[in-house]
Short mmCIF file of C-alpha atoms and ligand atoms in Angstrom, two decimals:
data_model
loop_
_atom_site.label_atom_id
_atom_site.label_comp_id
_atom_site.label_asym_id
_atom_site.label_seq_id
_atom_site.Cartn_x
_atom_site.Cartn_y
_atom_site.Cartn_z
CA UNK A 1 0.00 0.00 0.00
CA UNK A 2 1.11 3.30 -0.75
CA UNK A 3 2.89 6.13 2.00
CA UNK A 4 1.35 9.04 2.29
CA UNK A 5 4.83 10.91 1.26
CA UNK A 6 4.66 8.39 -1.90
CA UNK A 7 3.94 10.63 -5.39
CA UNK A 8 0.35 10.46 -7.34
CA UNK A 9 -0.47 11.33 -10.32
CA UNK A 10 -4.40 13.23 -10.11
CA UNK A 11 -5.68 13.48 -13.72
CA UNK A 12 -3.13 15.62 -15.63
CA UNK A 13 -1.62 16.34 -12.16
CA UNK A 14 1.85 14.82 -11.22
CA UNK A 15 1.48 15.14 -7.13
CA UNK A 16 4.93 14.30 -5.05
CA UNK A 17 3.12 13.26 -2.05
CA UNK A 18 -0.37 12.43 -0.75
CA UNK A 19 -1.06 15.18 1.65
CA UNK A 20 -3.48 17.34 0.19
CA UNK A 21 -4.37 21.19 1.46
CA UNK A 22 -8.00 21.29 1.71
CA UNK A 23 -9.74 24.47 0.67
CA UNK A 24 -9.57 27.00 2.85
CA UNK A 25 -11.56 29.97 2.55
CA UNK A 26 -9.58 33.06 5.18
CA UNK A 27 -11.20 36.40 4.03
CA UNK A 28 -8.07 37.76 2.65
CA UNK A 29 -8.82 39.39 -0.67
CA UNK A 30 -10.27 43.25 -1.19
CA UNK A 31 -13.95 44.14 -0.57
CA UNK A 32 -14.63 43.77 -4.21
CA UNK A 33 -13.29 39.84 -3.94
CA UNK A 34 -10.15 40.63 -6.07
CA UNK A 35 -7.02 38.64 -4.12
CA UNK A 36 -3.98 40.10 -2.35
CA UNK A 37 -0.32 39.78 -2.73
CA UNK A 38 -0.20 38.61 1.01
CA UNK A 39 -1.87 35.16 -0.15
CA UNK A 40 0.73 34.54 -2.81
CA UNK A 41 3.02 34.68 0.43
CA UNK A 42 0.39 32.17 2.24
CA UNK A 43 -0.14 29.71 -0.75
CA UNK A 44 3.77 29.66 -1.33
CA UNK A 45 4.62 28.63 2.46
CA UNK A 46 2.20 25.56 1.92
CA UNK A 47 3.57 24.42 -1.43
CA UNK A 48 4.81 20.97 -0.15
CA UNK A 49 1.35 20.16 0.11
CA UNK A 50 1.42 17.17 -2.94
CA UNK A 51 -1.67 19.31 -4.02
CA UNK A 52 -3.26 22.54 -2.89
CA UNK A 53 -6.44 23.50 -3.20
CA UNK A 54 -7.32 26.77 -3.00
CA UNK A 55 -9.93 28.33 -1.04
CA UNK A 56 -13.27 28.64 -2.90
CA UNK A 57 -13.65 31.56 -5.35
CA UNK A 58 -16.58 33.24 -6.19
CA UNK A 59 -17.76 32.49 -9.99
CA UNK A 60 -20.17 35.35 -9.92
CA UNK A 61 -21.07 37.64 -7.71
CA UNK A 62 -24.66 35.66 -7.39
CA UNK A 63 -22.57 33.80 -5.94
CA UNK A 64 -20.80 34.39 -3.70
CA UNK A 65 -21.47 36.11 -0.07
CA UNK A 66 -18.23 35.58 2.12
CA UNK A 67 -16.58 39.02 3.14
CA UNK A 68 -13.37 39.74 1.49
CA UNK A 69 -12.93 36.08 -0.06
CA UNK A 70 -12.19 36.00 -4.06
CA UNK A 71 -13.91 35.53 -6.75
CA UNK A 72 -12.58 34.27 -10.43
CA UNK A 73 -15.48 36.06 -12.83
CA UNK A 74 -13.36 39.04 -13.53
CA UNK A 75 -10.31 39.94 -15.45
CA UNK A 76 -9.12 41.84 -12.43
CA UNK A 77 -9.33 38.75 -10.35
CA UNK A 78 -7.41 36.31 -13.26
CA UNK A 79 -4.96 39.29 -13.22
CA UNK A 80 -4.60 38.93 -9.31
CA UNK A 81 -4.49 35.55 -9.21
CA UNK A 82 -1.82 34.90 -11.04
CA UNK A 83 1.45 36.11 -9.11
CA UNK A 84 0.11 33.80 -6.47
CA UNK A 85 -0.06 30.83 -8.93
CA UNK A 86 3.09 31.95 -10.04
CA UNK A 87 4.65 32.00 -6.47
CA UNK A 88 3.19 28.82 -6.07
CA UNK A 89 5.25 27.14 -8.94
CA UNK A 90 8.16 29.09 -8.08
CA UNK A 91 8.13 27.45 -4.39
CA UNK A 92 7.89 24.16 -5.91
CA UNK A 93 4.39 23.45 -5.70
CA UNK A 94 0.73 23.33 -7.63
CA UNK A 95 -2.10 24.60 -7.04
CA UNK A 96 -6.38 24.12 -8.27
CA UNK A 97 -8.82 26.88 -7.91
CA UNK A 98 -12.28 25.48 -6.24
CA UNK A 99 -15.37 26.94 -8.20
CA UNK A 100 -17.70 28.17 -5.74
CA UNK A 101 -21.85 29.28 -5.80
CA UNK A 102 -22.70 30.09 -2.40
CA UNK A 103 -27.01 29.77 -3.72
CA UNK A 104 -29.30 30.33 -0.39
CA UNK A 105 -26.47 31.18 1.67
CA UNK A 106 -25.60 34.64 -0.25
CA UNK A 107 -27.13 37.51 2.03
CA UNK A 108 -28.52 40.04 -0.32
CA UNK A 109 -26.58 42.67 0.39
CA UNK A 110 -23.72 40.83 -1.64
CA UNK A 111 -26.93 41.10 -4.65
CA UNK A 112 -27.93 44.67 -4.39
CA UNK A 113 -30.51 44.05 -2.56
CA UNK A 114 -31.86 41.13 -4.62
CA UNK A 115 -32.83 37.60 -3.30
CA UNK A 116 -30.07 34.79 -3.35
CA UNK A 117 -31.18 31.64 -6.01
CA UNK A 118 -31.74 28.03 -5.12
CA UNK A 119 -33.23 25.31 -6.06
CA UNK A 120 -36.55 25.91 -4.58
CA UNK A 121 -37.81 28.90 -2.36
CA UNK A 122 -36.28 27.97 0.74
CA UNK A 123 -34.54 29.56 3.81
CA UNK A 124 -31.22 27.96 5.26
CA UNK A 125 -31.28 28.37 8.96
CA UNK A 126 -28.98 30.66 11.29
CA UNK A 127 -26.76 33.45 10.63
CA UNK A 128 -24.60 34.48 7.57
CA UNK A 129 -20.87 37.06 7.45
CA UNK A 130 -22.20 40.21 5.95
CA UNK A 131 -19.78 43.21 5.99
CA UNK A 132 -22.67 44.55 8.60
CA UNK A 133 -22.00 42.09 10.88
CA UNK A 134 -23.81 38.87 11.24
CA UNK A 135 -27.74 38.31 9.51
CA UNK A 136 -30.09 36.02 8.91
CA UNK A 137 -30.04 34.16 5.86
CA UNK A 138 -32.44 35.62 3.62
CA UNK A 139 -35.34 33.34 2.09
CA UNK A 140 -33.89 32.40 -1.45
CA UNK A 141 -35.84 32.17 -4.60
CA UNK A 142 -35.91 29.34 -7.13
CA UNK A 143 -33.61 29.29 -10.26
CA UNK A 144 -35.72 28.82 -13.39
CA UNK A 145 -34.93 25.84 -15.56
CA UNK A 146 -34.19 28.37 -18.26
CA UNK A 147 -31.74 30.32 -15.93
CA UNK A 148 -29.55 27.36 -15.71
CA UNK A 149 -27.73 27.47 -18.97
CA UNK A 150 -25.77 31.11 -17.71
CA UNK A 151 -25.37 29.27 -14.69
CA UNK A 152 -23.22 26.47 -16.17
CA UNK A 153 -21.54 29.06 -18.22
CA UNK A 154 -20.63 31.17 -15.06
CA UNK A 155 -18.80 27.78 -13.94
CA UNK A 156 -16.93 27.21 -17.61
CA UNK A 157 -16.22 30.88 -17.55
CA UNK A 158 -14.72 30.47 -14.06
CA UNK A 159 -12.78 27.21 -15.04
CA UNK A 160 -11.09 29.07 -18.08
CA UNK A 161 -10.16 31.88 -16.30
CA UNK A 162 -8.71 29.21 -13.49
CA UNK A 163 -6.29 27.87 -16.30
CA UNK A 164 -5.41 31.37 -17.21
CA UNK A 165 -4.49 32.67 -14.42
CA UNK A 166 -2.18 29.99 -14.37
CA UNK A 167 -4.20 27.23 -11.55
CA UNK A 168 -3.41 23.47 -13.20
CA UNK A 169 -7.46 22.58 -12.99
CA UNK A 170 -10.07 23.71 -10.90
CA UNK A 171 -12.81 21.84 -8.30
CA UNK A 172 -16.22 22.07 -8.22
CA UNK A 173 -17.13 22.54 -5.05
CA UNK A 174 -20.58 20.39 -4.47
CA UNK A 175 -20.14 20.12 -0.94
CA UNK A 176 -21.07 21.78 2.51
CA UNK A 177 -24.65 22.91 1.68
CA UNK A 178 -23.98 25.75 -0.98
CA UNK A 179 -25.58 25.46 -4.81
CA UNK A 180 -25.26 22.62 -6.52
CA UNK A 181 -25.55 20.45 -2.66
CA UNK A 182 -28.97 22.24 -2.24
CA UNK A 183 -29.90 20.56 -5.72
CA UNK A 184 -28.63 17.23 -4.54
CA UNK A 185 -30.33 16.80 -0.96
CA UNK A 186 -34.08 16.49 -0.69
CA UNK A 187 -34.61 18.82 2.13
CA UNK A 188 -33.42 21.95 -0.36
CA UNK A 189 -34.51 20.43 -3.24
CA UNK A 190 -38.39 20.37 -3.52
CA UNK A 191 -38.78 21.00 -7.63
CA UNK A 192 -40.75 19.16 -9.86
CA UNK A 193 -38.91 19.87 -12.82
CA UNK A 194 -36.03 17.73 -14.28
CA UNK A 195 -33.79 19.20 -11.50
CA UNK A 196 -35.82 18.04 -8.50
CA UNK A 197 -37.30 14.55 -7.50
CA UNK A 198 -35.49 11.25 -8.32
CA UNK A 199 -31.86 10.73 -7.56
CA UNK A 200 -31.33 11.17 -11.58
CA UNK A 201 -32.80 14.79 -11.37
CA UNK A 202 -31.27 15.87 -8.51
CA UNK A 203 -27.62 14.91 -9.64
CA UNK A 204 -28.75 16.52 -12.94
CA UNK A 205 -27.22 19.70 -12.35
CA UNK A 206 -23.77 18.83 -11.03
CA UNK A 207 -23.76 16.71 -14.13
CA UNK A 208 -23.98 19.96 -16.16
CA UNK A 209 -22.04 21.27 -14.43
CA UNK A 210 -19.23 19.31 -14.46
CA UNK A 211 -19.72 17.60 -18.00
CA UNK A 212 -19.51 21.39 -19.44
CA UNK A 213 -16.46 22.03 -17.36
CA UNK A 214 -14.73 18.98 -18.26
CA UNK A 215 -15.89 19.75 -22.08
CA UNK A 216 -14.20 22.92 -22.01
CA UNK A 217 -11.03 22.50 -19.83
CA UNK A 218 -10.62 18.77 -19.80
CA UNK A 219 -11.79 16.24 -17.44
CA UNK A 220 -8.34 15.44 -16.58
CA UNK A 221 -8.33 18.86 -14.92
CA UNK A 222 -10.97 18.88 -12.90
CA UNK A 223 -11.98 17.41 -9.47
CA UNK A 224 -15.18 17.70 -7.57
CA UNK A 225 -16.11 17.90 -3.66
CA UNK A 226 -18.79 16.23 -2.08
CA UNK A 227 -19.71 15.83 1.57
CA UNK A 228 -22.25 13.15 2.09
CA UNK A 229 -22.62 13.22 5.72
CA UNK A 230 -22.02 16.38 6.52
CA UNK A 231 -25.42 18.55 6.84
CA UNK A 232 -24.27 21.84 6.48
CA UNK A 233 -26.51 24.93 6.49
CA UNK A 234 -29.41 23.26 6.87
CA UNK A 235 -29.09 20.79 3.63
CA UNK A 236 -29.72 16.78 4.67
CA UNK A 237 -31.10 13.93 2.83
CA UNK A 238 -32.53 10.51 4.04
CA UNK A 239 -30.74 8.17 1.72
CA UNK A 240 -27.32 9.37 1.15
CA UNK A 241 -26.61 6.06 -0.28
CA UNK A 242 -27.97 5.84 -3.25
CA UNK A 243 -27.71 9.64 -3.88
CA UNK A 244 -24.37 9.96 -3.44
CA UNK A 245 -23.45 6.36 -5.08
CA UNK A 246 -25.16 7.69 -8.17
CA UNK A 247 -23.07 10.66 -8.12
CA UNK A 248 -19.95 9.61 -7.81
CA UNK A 249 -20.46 7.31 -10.57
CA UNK A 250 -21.76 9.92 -13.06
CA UNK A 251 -18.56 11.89 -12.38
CA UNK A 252 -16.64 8.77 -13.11
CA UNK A 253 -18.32 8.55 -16.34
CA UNK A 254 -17.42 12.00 -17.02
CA UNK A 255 -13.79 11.23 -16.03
CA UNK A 256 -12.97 13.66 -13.77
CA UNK A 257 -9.71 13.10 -12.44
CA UNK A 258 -10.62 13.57 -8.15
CA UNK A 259 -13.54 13.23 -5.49
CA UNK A 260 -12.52 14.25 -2.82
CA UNK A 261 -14.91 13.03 -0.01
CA UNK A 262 -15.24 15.03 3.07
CA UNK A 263 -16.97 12.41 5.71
CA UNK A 264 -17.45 14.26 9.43
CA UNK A 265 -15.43 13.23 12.49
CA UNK A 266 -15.48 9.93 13.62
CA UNK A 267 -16.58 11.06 17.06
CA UNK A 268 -19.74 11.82 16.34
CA UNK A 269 -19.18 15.56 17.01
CA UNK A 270 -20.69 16.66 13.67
CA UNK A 271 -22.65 15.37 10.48
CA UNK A 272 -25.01 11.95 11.01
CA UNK A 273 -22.98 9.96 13.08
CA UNK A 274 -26.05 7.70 12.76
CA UNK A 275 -25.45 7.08 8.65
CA UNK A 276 -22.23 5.13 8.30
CA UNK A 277 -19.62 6.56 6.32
CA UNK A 278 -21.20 6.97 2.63
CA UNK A 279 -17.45 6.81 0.68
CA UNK A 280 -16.94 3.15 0.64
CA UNK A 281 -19.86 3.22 -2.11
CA UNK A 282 -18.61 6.56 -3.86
CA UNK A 283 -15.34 4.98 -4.16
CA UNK A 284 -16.69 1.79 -5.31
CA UNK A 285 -18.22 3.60 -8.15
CA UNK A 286 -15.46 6.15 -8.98
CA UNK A 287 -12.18 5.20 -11.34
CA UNK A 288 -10.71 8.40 -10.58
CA UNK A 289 -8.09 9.00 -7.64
CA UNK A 290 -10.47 9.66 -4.38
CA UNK A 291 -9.08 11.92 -1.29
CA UNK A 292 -10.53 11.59 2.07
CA UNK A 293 -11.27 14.57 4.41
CA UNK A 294 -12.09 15.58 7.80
CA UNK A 295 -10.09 15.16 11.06
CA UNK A 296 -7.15 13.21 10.22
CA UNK A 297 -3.80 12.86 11.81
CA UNK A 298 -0.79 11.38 10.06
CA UNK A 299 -1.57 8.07 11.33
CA UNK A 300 -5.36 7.54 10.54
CA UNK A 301 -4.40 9.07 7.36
CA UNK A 302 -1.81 6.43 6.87
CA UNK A 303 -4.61 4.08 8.27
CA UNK A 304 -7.00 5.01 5.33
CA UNK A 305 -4.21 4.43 2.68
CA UNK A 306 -3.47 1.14 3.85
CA UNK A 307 -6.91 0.08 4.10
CA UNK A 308 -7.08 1.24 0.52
CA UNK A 309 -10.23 3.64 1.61
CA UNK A 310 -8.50 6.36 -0.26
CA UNK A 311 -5.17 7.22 -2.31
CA UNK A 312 -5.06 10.90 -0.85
CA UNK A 313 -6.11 12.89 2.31
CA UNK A 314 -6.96 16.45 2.38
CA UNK A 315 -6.11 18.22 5.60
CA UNK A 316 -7.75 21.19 6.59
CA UNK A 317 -6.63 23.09 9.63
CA UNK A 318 -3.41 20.83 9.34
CA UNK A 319 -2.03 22.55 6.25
CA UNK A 320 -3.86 26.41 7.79
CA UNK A 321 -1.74 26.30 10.91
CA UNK A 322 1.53 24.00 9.63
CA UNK A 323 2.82 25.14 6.56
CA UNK A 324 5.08 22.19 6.18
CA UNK A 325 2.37 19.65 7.65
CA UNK A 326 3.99 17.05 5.17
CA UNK A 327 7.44 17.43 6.77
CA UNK A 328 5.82 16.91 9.88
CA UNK A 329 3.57 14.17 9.21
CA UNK A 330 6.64 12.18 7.46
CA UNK A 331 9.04 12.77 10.55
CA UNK A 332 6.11 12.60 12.94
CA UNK A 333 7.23 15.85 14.50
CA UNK A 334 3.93 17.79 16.70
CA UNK A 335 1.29 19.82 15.18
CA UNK A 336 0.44 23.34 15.59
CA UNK A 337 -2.94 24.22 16.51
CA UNK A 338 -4.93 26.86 14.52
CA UNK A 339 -6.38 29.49 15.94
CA UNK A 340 -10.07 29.97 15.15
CA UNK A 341 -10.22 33.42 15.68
CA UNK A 342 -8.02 34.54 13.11
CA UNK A 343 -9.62 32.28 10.47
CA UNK A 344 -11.46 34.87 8.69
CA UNK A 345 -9.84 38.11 9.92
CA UNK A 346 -8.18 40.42 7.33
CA UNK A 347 -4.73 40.70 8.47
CA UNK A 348 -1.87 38.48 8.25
CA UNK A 349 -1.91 37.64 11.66
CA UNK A 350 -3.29 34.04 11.95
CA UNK A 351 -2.40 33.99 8.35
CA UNK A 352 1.51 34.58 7.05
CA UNK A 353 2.92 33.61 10.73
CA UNK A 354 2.67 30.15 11.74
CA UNK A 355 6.37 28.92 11.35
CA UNK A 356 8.04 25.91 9.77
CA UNK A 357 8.93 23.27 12.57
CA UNK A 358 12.64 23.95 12.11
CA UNK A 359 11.99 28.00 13.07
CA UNK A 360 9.74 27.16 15.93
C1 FMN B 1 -11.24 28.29 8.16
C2 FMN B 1 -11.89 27.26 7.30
C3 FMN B 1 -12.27 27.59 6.01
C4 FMN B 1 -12.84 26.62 5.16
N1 FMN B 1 -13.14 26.96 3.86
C5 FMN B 1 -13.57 26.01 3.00
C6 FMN B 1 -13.75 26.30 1.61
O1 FMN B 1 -13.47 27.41 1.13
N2 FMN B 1 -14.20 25.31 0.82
C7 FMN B 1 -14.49 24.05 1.30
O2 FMN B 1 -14.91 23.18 0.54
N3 FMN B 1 -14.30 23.75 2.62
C8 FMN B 1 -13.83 24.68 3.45
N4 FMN B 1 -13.57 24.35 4.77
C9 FMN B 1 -13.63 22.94 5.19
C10 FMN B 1 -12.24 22.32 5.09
O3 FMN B 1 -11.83 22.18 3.75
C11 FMN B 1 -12.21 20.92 5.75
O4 FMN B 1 -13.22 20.13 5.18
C12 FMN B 1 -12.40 21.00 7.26
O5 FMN B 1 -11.47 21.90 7.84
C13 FMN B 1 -12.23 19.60 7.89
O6 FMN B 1 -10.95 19.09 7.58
P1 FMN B 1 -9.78 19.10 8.68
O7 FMN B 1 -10.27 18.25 9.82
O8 FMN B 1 -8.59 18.47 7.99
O9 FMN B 1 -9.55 20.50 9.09
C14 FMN B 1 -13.05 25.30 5.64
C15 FMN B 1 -12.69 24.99 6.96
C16 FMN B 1 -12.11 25.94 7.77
C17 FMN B 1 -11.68 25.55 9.16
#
């Protein structure tokens, strides 16, 4: 079985190693979502990662409602993006840009004022960021059937722009309750159309999605996230089984080159501790390379390798706090902590200053 510091190759991706940075959204672009030099600096510290992805970027403005995190619509933001790409390379590593509609979780004062879309006229439950502090979520209105062409063209837009502004492929993110998960799960999804009712309908549009995206930048650039157990801003369905199964097999027939899986905590701290993990049948019916997240530590990550549950992990707060987690993890040296609260502040404190091992 494979070591975590073993190489991979991911679609048209040659990795070095195994250990995979999550995305990470931290809130340090401009007001108008364009990034900053300062995460060229951040990226660049974590490019031993055998793959980073980045935190997600905005495809539109519809879609996205996170203070000061980027988008990828305009030419501004491919012109931004690209020193940190560069810096990226330059340090050794590579880097994909994760495709992001926020849907029902946008607060309208990202929209002008105007209602956030969804798949049906639904409200997700608690409070949202807004640059006036926190809000309700605002109830969100359905997307018509004939809206969803631009929609898919937003993503391809976003994906070209990703390979221009030098990112080696892009992820849809499908995960964590935003867009295209509040088409997937029942309790978002309530249409009657082709996008709503059967399993086949509901996976309908991350099918689109990702068959256009693949069509235009290659399937062998493109990777997808999905978390099946997770129930995230107020998304859940009953029979995550056969929803999820079904998905990861029409992305393997699209032949994107990653899934990576994010399953909650073993503990039972978050997600449905009562549905058992819902990978071992996405994996089953996925050719591509699969990467596990959520909560790992080098050796349950090793653990999962070994047991050939996955050929990657992705480590969140690992890689945000330990910019050479995969030094660490391979020498088994301790971890830094991250500190919650300077996970979304602007500043580079929290952000540029957690040390290498060797400087601590
Ligand atoms: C500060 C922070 C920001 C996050 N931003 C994103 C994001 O932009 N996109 C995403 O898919 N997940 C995001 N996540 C979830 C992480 O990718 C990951 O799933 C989570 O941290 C659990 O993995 P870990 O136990 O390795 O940290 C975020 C998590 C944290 C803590």
């Amino acid at each position: 079985m494979p070591l975590l510091s073993d190489p991979i190759r991911i679609g048209a991706i040659a990795a070095p190693n195994r250990m995979i940075m999550a995305p990470l959204t931290r809130g340090r672009a401009t007001r108008d979502h364009i990034p900053t030099p300062m995460m060229a600096d951040y990226y660049a510290q974590r490019a031993s990662a055998g793959l980073i992805i980045s935190e997600a970027a905005g495809i539109s403005q519809q879609g996205l409602g996170w203070p000061y995190a980027p988008g990828i619509w305009s030419r501004e933001q491919v012109a931004a993006w690209r020193p940190i790409t560069q810096a990226v390379k330059a340090a050794g590593g590579r880097m994909v840009c994760q495709l992001w509609h926020m849907g029902r979780t946008v607060h309208p004062s990202f929209l002008g004022g105007a209602s956030p879309v969804s798949a049906s006229v639904t409200t997700a439950p608690g409070h949202t960021h807004t640059y006036d502090g926190n809000q309700p979520y605002a109830q969100a209105r359905a997307l018509g059937a004939e809206e969803i062409p631009a929609l898919v063209a937003d993503y391809v837009q976003a994906a070209r722009h990703a390979l221009e502004a030098g990112f080696e492929g892009v992820q849809v993110h499908a995960a964590n309750g935003y867009l295209i998960d509040q088409f997937l799960r029942a309790s978002s999804n309530l249409r009657d159309d082709g996008y709503g009712g059967s399993v086949e309908n509901r996976v309908r549009l991350l099918r689109e999605v990702v068959e256009a995206v693949a069509g235009a930048i290659g399937p062998e650039r493109v990777g997808v996230r999905l978390s099946p157990n997770e129930e995230n801003k107020g998304v859940g369905d009953p029979e995550p089984v056969p929803l999820f199964g079904r998905a990861a097999e029409v992305l393997s027939e699209i032949g994107v080159a990653f899934l990576e899986i994010r399953e909650p905590p073993p503990d039972g701290t978050r997600g449905r501790p009562d549905h058992p993990p819902v990978h071992p049948h996405m994996s089953a019916a996925f050719k591509g390379v699969v990467m596990l997240n959520s909560d790992f530590d080098g050796a349950r990550a090793q653990a999962a390798l070994d047991r050939g549950e996955a050929q990657a992990i992705s480590f969140g707060r690992g890689f945000l706090a330990n910019p050479d987690l995969p030094d660490r993890l391979r020498r088994s040296l301790p971890l830094a902590p991250d500190k919650p609260e300077t996970w979304y502040t602007q500043g580079p404190e929290g952000y540029l200053d957690y040390p290498a091992y060797v400087e601590a």
